CSV table of C-alpha atoms in Angstrom, one decimal:
chain,number,residue,atom,x,y,z
A,1,MET,CA,-59.1,59.6,4.5
A,2,LYS,CA,-57.2,59.0,1.3
A,3,THR,CA,-53.9,57.0,0.9
A,4,LEU,CA,-51.2,58.2,-1.4
A,5,ILE,CA,-48.4,55.7,-2.3
A,6,LEU,CA,-45.4,57.3,-4.0
A,7,ILE,CA,-42.8,55.2,-5.8
A,8,ARG,CA,-39.6,56.8,-7.2
A,9,HIS,CA,-38.2,55.0,-10.3
A,10,ALA,CA,-35.4,52.6,-9.6
A,11,LYS,CA,-31.8,53.1,-10.5
A,12,SER,CA,-31.2,53.7,-14.2
A,13,GLY,CA,-28.1,53.6,-16.3
A,14,TRP,CA,-26.3,56.0,-18.6
A,15,ASP,CA,-24.9,53.2,-20.7
A,16,ASP,CA,-26.2,54.6,-24.0
A,17,HIS,CA,-24.9,58.2,-24.0
A,18,GLY,CA,-26.9,58.9,-27.1
A,19,ALA,CA,-30.2,58.0,-25.5
A,20,ARG,CA,-32.7,60.7,-24.4
A,21,ASP,CA,-33.3,61.0,-20.7
A,22,PHE,CA,-36.9,59.8,-21.3
A,23,ASP,CA,-35.6,56.6,-22.8
A,24,ARG,CA,-33.1,55.6,-20.0
A,25,ARG,CA,-33.6,52.1,-18.8
A,26,LEU,CA,-33.0,50.4,-15.4
A,27,ASN,CA,-29.7,48.9,-14.6
A,28,SER,CA,-29.6,45.4,-13.0
A,29,LYS,CA,-29.4,46.9,-9.5
A,30,GLY,CA,-32.4,49.0,-10.2
A,31,GLU,CA,-34.4,45.9,-11.4
A,32,ARG,CA,-33.5,44.0,-8.2
A,33,ALA,CA,-34.4,47.0,-6.0
A,34,ALA,CA,-37.8,47.5,-7.6
A,35,ARG,CA,-38.6,43.8,-7.2
A,36,THR,CA,-37.5,44.0,-3.6
A,37,MET,CA,-39.8,47.0,-3.0
A,38,GLY,CA,-42.7,45.2,-4.6
A,39,ARG,CA,-42.3,42.3,-2.1
A,40,HIS,CA,-42.0,44.8,0.7
A,41,MET,CA,-45.2,46.6,-0.4
A,42,ARG,CA,-47.0,43.2,-0.4
A,43,GLU,CA,-45.7,42.4,3.1
A,44,LEU,CA,-47.0,45.8,4.3
A,45,GLY,CA,-50.4,45.0,2.8
A,46,LEU,CA,-50.3,48.1,0.6
A,47,SER,CA,-53.0,48.2,-2.0
A,48,TRP,CA,-54.3,50.8,-4.5
A,49,ASP,CA,-57.4,51.5,-6.5
A,50,HIS,CA,-55.8,53.7,-9.2
A,51,ALA,CA,-52.3,54.4,-10.4
A,52,ILE,CA,-50.8,57.3,-12.3
A,53,ALA,CA,-47.2,57.2,-13.6
A,54,SER,CA,-44.7,59.0,-15.8
A,55,PRO,CA,-44.3,57.1,-19.1
A,56,ALA,CA,-40.5,57.4,-19.0
A,57,ALA,CA,-38.8,54.1,-19.7
A,58,ARG,CA,-37.3,53.8,-16.3
A,59,VAL,CA,-40.7,54.3,-14.6
A,60,VAL,CA,-42.3,51.8,-16.9
A,61,GLU,CA,-39.6,49.2,-16.1
A,62,THR,CA,-39.7,50.1,-12.3
A,63,LEU,CA,-43.4,49.4,-12.2
A,64,THR,CA,-43.0,46.1,-14.1
A,65,GLN,CA,-40.4,45.0,-11.6
A,66,VAL,CA,-42.5,46.2,-8.6
A,67,SER,CA,-45.4,44.2,-10.0
A,68,ALA,CA,-43.3,41.1,-10.3
A,69,GLY,CA,-42.2,41.4,-6.7
A,70,TYR,CA,-45.7,42.2,-5.4
A,71,ASP,CA,-47.3,39.6,-7.7
A,72,ARG,CA,-49.9,42.0,-8.8
A,73,ALA,CA,-50.0,44.0,-12.0
A,74,ILE,CA,-49.8,47.8,-11.8
A,75,GLU,CA,-51.8,49.2,-14.7
A,76,PRO,CA,-51.3,52.9,-14.4
A,77,GLU,CA,-52.7,55.8,-16.3
A,78,TRP,CA,-49.5,56.9,-18.1
A,79,ASP,CA,-49.4,60.7,-17.9
A,80,ARG,CA,-46.7,62.6,-19.7
A,81,ARG,CA,-47.3,65.5,-17.2
A,82,ALA,CA,-45.7,63.2,-14.5
A,83,TYR,CA,-42.4,63.1,-16.3
A,84,LEU,CA,-39.9,65.2,-14.3
A,85,ALA,CA,-42.9,67.0,-12.8
A,86,SER,CA,-42.8,69.6,-10.0
A,87,ALA,CA,-44.5,69.0,-6.7
A,88,THR,CA,-47.2,71.4,-7.9
A,89,MET,CA,-47.9,69.4,-11.0
A,90,LEU,CA,-47.9,66.1,-9.1
A,91,LEU,CA,-50.4,67.6,-6.6
A,92,ASP,CA,-52.6,68.7,-9.5
A,93,LEU,CA,-52.5,65.1,-10.8
A,94,VAL,CA,-53.5,63.9,-7.3
A,95,HIS,CA,-56.3,66.5,-7.2
A,96,HIS,CA,-57.8,65.0,-10.4
A,97,ALA,CA,-57.5,61.4,-9.4
A,98,PRO,CA,-60.8,59.4,-9.6
A,99,ALA,CA,-63.1,60.1,-6.7
A,100,SER,CA,-63.8,56.4,-6.5
A,101,ALA,CA,-60.2,55.6,-5.6
A,102,ASP,CA,-59.4,55.5,-1.9
A,103,ALA,CA,-55.7,54.7,-2.5
A,104,LEU,CA,-53.6,56.2,-5.3
A,105,LEU,CA,-50.2,55.0,-6.4
A,106,LEU,CA,-48.1,57.7,-8.0
A,107,SER,CA,-44.8,56.9,-9.7
A,108,GLY,CA,-42.3,59.2,-11.2
A,109,HIS,CA,-39.1,61.2,-10.5
A,110,ASN,CA,-37.2,63.4,-8.2
A,111,PRO,CA,-37.0,66.1,-7.1
A,112,GLY,CA,-40.8,66.4,-7.6
A,113,LEU,CA,-41.8,63.3,-5.5
A,114,GLU,CA,-39.6,64.3,-2.6
A,115,GLU,CA,-40.9,67.9,-2.7
A,116,LEU,CA,-44.5,66.6,-2.8
A,117,ILE,CA,-43.9,64.7,0.4
A,118,LEU,CA,-42.3,67.7,2.1
A,119,LEU,CA,-45.2,69.9,0.9
A,120,LEU,CA,-47.9,67.6,2.1
A,121,VAL,CA,-46.4,66.5,5.4
A,122,PRO,CA,-45.9,69.3,8.0
A,123,ASP,CA,-42.4,69.8,9.3
A,124,ARG,CA,-42.8,68.8,13.0
A,125,THR,CA,-40.0,68.3,15.4
A,126,GLY,CA,-39.3,64.6,16.0
A,127,ASP,CA,-40.8,63.2,12.8
A,128,PRO,CA,-38.0,60.7,11.8
A,129,LEU,CA,-39.7,59.5,8.6
A,130,ARG,CA,-40.1,63.1,7.2
A,131,ASP,CA,-36.6,63.9,8.3
A,132,GLU,CA,-35.3,60.8,6.3
A,133,VAL,CA,-37.2,61.9,3.2
A,134,GLU,CA,-35.9,65.4,3.6
A,135,ALA,CA,-32.3,64.1,3.7
A,136,LYS,CA,-33.0,62.1,0.5
A,137,PHE,CA,-35.7,60.2,-1.3
A,138,PRO,CA,-33.5,57.6,-3.2
A,139,THR,CA,-34.3,55.7,-6.3
A,140,ALA,CA,-36.9,52.9,-5.8
A,141,SER,CA,-38.0,54.3,-2.5
A,142,VAL,CA,-41.7,54.0,-1.4
A,143,ALA,CA,-43.6,56.5,0.8
A,144,VAL,CA,-47.1,56.1,2.1
A,145,ILE,CA,-49.0,59.2,3.0
A,146,MET,CA,-52.4,59.4,4.7
A,147,CYS,CA,-54.4,62.5,3.7
A,148,GLU,CA,-57.3,64.1,5.5
A,149,GLY,CA,-60.6,64.3,3.7
A,150,ASP,CA,-62.7,62.1,1.5
A,151,GLU,CA,-61.9,63.9,-1.8
A,152,TRP,CA,-58.6,64.0,-3.7
A,153,SER,CA,-59.3,67.6,-4.4
A,154,ALA,CA,-59.1,68.3,-0.6
A,155,VAL,CA,-55.5,67.0,-0.3
A,156,ALA,CA,-53.6,70.1,0.9
A,157,PRO,CA,-50.2,71.2,2.0
A,158,GLY,CA,-49.4,70.4,5.6
A,159,LYS,CA,-52.5,68.3,6.1
A,160,CYS,CA,-51.1,64.8,5.5
A,161,THR,CA,-49.2,62.2,7.6
A,162,LEU,CA,-46.2,60.2,6.4
A,163,THR,CA,-47.0,56.7,7.7
A,164,ALA,CA,-44.3,54.6,6.0
A,165,PHE,CA,-41.0,55.2,4.1
A,166,ALA,CA,-38.7,52.5,2.9
A,167,ARG,CA,-35.6,52.6,0.8
A,168,PRO,CA,-34.1,49.6,-1.0
A,169,ARG,CA,-31.1,49.7,1.3
A,170,ASP,CA,-33.4,49.4,4.4
A,171,LEU,CA,-34.4,45.9,3.1
A,172,ASP,CA,-31.1,44.8,1.5
A,173,PRO,CA,-27.8,46.5,2.4
A,174,GLU,CA,-26.4,45.6,-1.1
A,175,LEU,CA,-29.0,47.9,-2.6
A,176,GLY,CA,-27.5,50.9,-0.9
A,177,PRO,CA,-25.5,53.6,-2.5
A,178,ASP,CA,-22.7,52.6,-4.8
A,179,PRO,CA,-19.2,53.2,-3.2
A,180,ASP,CA,-17.3,56.0,-4.8
């Protein structure tokens, strides 16, 4: 059994309208949300052997803040292919994760992360966690997926189970969506 931990980057800003999307930085709410999610991951006892992440500024900063909240450094393999990647590309990254890793942390962007969860976890009636992800996988959310098999290359659509899903607003209502 392999464990896949997915983290979507935290809330970023559009303060610098001249900046490239790749260079967008977290806003203060995003920093707070990422630290909160790091603390939550520690409380859940989540651990990982290897990490792969998009090198976009908002992902780099998210993982820095998650690390601060968790009190453990995340030292990912920065992979440009994870930047705005499709579910198919993300699954390819998973398939090529080191065989020695039993738990993989993958951090990046939507819609790819959300679509990866929906691809891997079968649509069964009465699965509230999957239903929540299908409704929305918000910024700084964390999902934990258990995958059948002993090899990352065996991770296949519909063969995994979503065992945990948390959004920042689940832990702190002030981290919920901004009012219109």
